[in-house]
Amino acid sequence: MGKIKILSAQVANQIAAGEVIERPASVVRELLDNSIDAGADRVDIKIEEGGKRLIRLRDNGAGMDKDDMLLALKRHATSKITTVSDLFSIKTLGFRGEALPSICSVSRVEITSRPASQLIAYRVKASGGEMESIDETGAPVGTTVEVRDIYFNTPARRKFLRAERTETGQIIDTLSRIVLPFTHIKVRLDDAGKTLLNLPASENELNRLSVLFGRDVAVSLIDTRRETEGIKIRAYMASPEFSRTRGDRIYIYINNRNIRDKLVTRSIIEAYGQRLMKGRYPQVVVFLEIDPSLVDVNVHPAKQEVRFHQSRLVYQALSSTIERALIDQFRSPSYAGCQGSKGIENRYFNQVQIAEPAWEYHGEGKREVADKESEIKQPLLIKEAPQIIGQLKDTYLLFQSEDGLLLVDQHAAHERILYEKLKKNYLSSKIESQTFLIPIRLELSLKEGRVLIEKIDQMAALGFDLEHFGGNTFLLRSVPSILVNIEWQAFLLELIPVLEEEEILVTEKAMDRLITVMACHGAIKAGHKISHKEMAMLLEQLDEMDLPTNCPHGRPIFRKFSYYEIKKMFKRAV
Ligand code: ADP
Ligand code: MG
């Protein structure tokens, strides 16, 4: 007698439930997906005890007839696909026919449903995967699914459920993620009589974005749209100053399905580039529309991962789109935030300050799109150069500009300037060197010396003429002329570990890191007094930079306080 036996449907469903139904929020996800697929434009959800005791979802979608209701609870029963090839043209959120049987195998379920073609509704009751009854009843068109006592029959799993507050939080998060693109659906979430979420149907996505990001961030989001390589991209991006230590505010949608994806996340972070400090994540929503045949959603039962056929293409298209939008929006100190000014007369002379949102929040109303023409960088001649006020703590430069007070971090600003200049010169192999009258003698450790000997040619390409003098002694004969007043010993001690680590000059990234170290050491330090002439030059050069908003490490270079903000501060304006 063989040892192998076929598992009962109930056990098979419980195994599937392990993957699909991790916690109450997964039940909400699956039920909501079904309501959206059924074409509902109104969904009401009620939960008790974080969904552990009850989750009830009512929709006004297509509903099911009696036969379908009986089948829906069976494994691999779906109305959404028939053949394998259908997997590659999926337009619905569900397709595996697993959710309802999985939920049913680990809880007590009651489904009431009525299609428009029927006058009466039916109610099915099932518990722990066993069908209990089916009765006629009265109900409006649509479907109500009630899920009670999740994991009542698998106590081991029930133990893994977290506190009510945590599970409720997960439900709110899941719900608001899923419904973001479906702005035509009115959604409401109640917890034992208290309304947790009430999202009206509205053309405007701002309402839903506010739920995900909070109002302050939501109103400051900039948006961009582009179609390239057959991919439709729509993205909302927060200013880099709203960066976070976790990537939990990066929302990704492929054909309206909320997914998690490392590649897409990486291309977003790459696009923010030096606008972010190391280890920080931006706040972004990205909607990608791709031909369903070019993306595989059947990767995991929870359907939250995808596989792209041409991932490189997606990566590049997205990264370049976001980067372009960021360049357009967050620019130099003199021109930063010059979007939004309305009317011809003030277009040139009265640009709106950076702190003002690109468009206003009008609740349900239409948002105002920034006046594109006024976003174009104005030539210096028209714009009056900011006036120097002075230096604060020998560290920050203060300027009076047309629209307010401008504060510049002198070190960060100079670092940015040196970085971009060095990089441009390096790329055009034009790093100019300057020879010392008396070479500088450097004493290194044995290990450092060995690294340096090995990389002496590559240092030459960066504009350093170094000579091994014997032992661990080196002579520094010439250096890039742009770098002055550097503590050379300290500089090399920081450069050597980077040299050691990276195959320098091979990748752009490695070269970038070296140039960043050079710029950092070469830049004016905080606490260093500089003349008015130097201040003016610094600002002028900063204006010409590609990325004048952040230093190469991602720290902000300047902040503007608009006259309006200042007025408000002193209660001269409300
Ligand atoms: P899937 O969504 O992958 O098809 P489910 O187990 O979630 O699998 O649902 C099984 C079937 O039950 C669906 O294909 C659909 O036909 C039907 N169904 C489920 N929920 C609803 C609903 N809210 N309204 C109408 N039909 C539904
Ligand atoms: Mg489903």
PDB file of C-alpha atoms and ligand atoms in Angstrom, residues 30-31 34-35 37-38 59 62-64 72 77-80 94-101 143 145 303, ligand 1:
ATOM      1  CA  GLU A  30      -9.592  39.885  -1.541  1.00  0.00           C
ATOM      2  CA  LEU A  31     -13.207  40.938  -0.950  1.00  0.00           C
ATOM      3  CA  ASN A  34     -13.933  41.013  -5.997  1.00  0.00           C
ATOM      4  CA  SER A  35     -16.239  44.015  -5.587  1.00  0.00           C
ATOM      5  CA  ASP A  37     -14.081  43.234 -10.459  1.00  0.00           C
ATOM      6  CA  ALA A  38     -17.876  43.015 -10.127  1.00  0.00           C
ATOM      7  CA  ASP A  59     -21.114  46.147  -2.712  1.00  0.00           C
ATOM      8  CA  ALA A  62     -23.076  42.590 -10.593  1.00  0.00           C
ATOM      9  CA  GLY A  63     -24.007  40.022  -7.925  1.00  0.00           C
ATOM     10  CA  MET A  64     -24.184  36.242  -8.364  1.00  0.00           C
ATOM     11  CA  ALA A  72     -17.717  30.540  -5.851  1.00  0.00           C
ATOM     12  CA  ALA A  77     -13.754  28.411  -9.440  1.00  0.00           C
ATOM     13  CA  THR A  78     -13.602  31.727 -11.234  1.00  0.00           C
ATOM     14  CA  SER A  79     -15.561  33.661 -13.805  1.00  0.00           C
ATOM     15  CA  LYS A  80     -12.496  35.666 -14.802  1.00  0.00           C
ATOM     16  CA  GLY A  94      -8.693  38.384  -9.309  1.00  0.00           C
ATOM     17  CA  PHE A  95      -8.230  35.355 -11.541  1.00  0.00           C
ATOM     18  CA  ARG A  96      -7.075  32.420  -9.416  1.00  0.00           C
ATOM     19  CA  GLY A  97     -10.442  31.423  -7.968  1.00  0.00           C
ATOM     20  CA  GLU A  98      -8.831  30.879  -4.592  1.00  0.00           C
ATOM     21  CA  ALA A  99      -9.861  33.716  -2.347  1.00  0.00           C
ATOM     22  CA  LEU A 100     -13.373  32.758  -1.313  1.00  0.00           C
ATOM     23  CA  PRO A 101     -12.596  29.056  -0.646  1.00  0.00           C
ATOM     24  CA  THR A 143     -23.163  41.171  -2.860  1.00  0.00           C
ATOM     25  CA  VAL A 145     -19.841  38.943   2.298  1.00  0.00           C
ATOM     26  CA  LYS A 303      -0.983  38.804  -6.494  1.00  0.00           C
TER      27      LYS A 303
HETATM   28  P1  ADP B   1     -11.348  35.162  -8.286  1.00  0.00           P
HETATM   29  O1  ADP B   1     -11.600  36.548  -7.843  1.00  0.00           O
HETATM   30  O2  ADP B   1      -9.907  34.871  -8.457  1.00  0.00           O
HETATM   31  O3  ADP B   1     -12.159  34.764  -9.490  1.00  0.00           O
HETATM   32  P2  ADP B   1     -12.649  34.425  -5.821  1.00  0.00           P
HETATM   33  O4  ADP B   1     -12.573  33.180  -5.014  1.00  0.00           O
HETATM   34  O5  ADP B   1     -12.239  35.672  -5.176  1.00  0.00           O
HETATM   35  O6  ADP B   1     -11.793  34.150  -7.124  1.00  0.00           O
HETATM   36  O7  ADP B   1     -14.118  34.581  -6.356  1.00  0.00           O
HETATM   37  C1  ADP B   1     -14.702  33.516  -7.120  1.00  0.00           C
HETATM   38  C2  ADP B   1     -15.779  34.042  -8.047  1.00  0.00           C
HETATM   39  O8  ADP B   1     -16.882  34.490  -7.304  1.00  0.00           O
HETATM   40  C3  ADP B   1     -15.367  35.226  -8.883  1.00  0.00           C
HETATM   41  O9  ADP B   1     -14.722  34.820 -10.067  1.00  0.00           O
HETATM   42  C4  ADP B   1     -16.711  35.896  -9.157  1.00  0.00           C
HETATM   43  O10 ADP B   1     -17.325  35.345 -10.274  1.00  0.00           O
HETATM   44  C5  ADP B   1     -17.526  35.568  -7.931  1.00  0.00           C
HETATM   45  N1  ADP B   1     -17.574  36.685  -6.977  1.00  0.00           N
HETATM   46  C6  ADP B   1     -16.843  36.808  -5.848  1.00  0.00           C
HETATM   47  N2  ADP B   1     -17.114  37.958  -5.201  1.00  0.00           N
HETATM   48  C7  ADP B   1     -18.064  38.589  -5.924  1.00  0.00           C
HETATM   49  C8  ADP B   1     -18.770  39.836  -5.795  1.00  0.00           C
HETATM   50  N3  ADP B   1     -18.532  40.654  -4.769  1.00  0.00           N
HETATM   51  N4  ADP B   1     -19.660  40.162  -6.734  1.00  0.00           N
HETATM   52  C9  ADP B   1     -19.902  39.332  -7.780  1.00  0.00           C
HETATM   53  N5  ADP B   1     -19.268  38.158  -7.959  1.00  0.00           N
HETATM   54  C10 ADP B   1     -18.364  37.776  -7.060  1.00  0.00           C
END
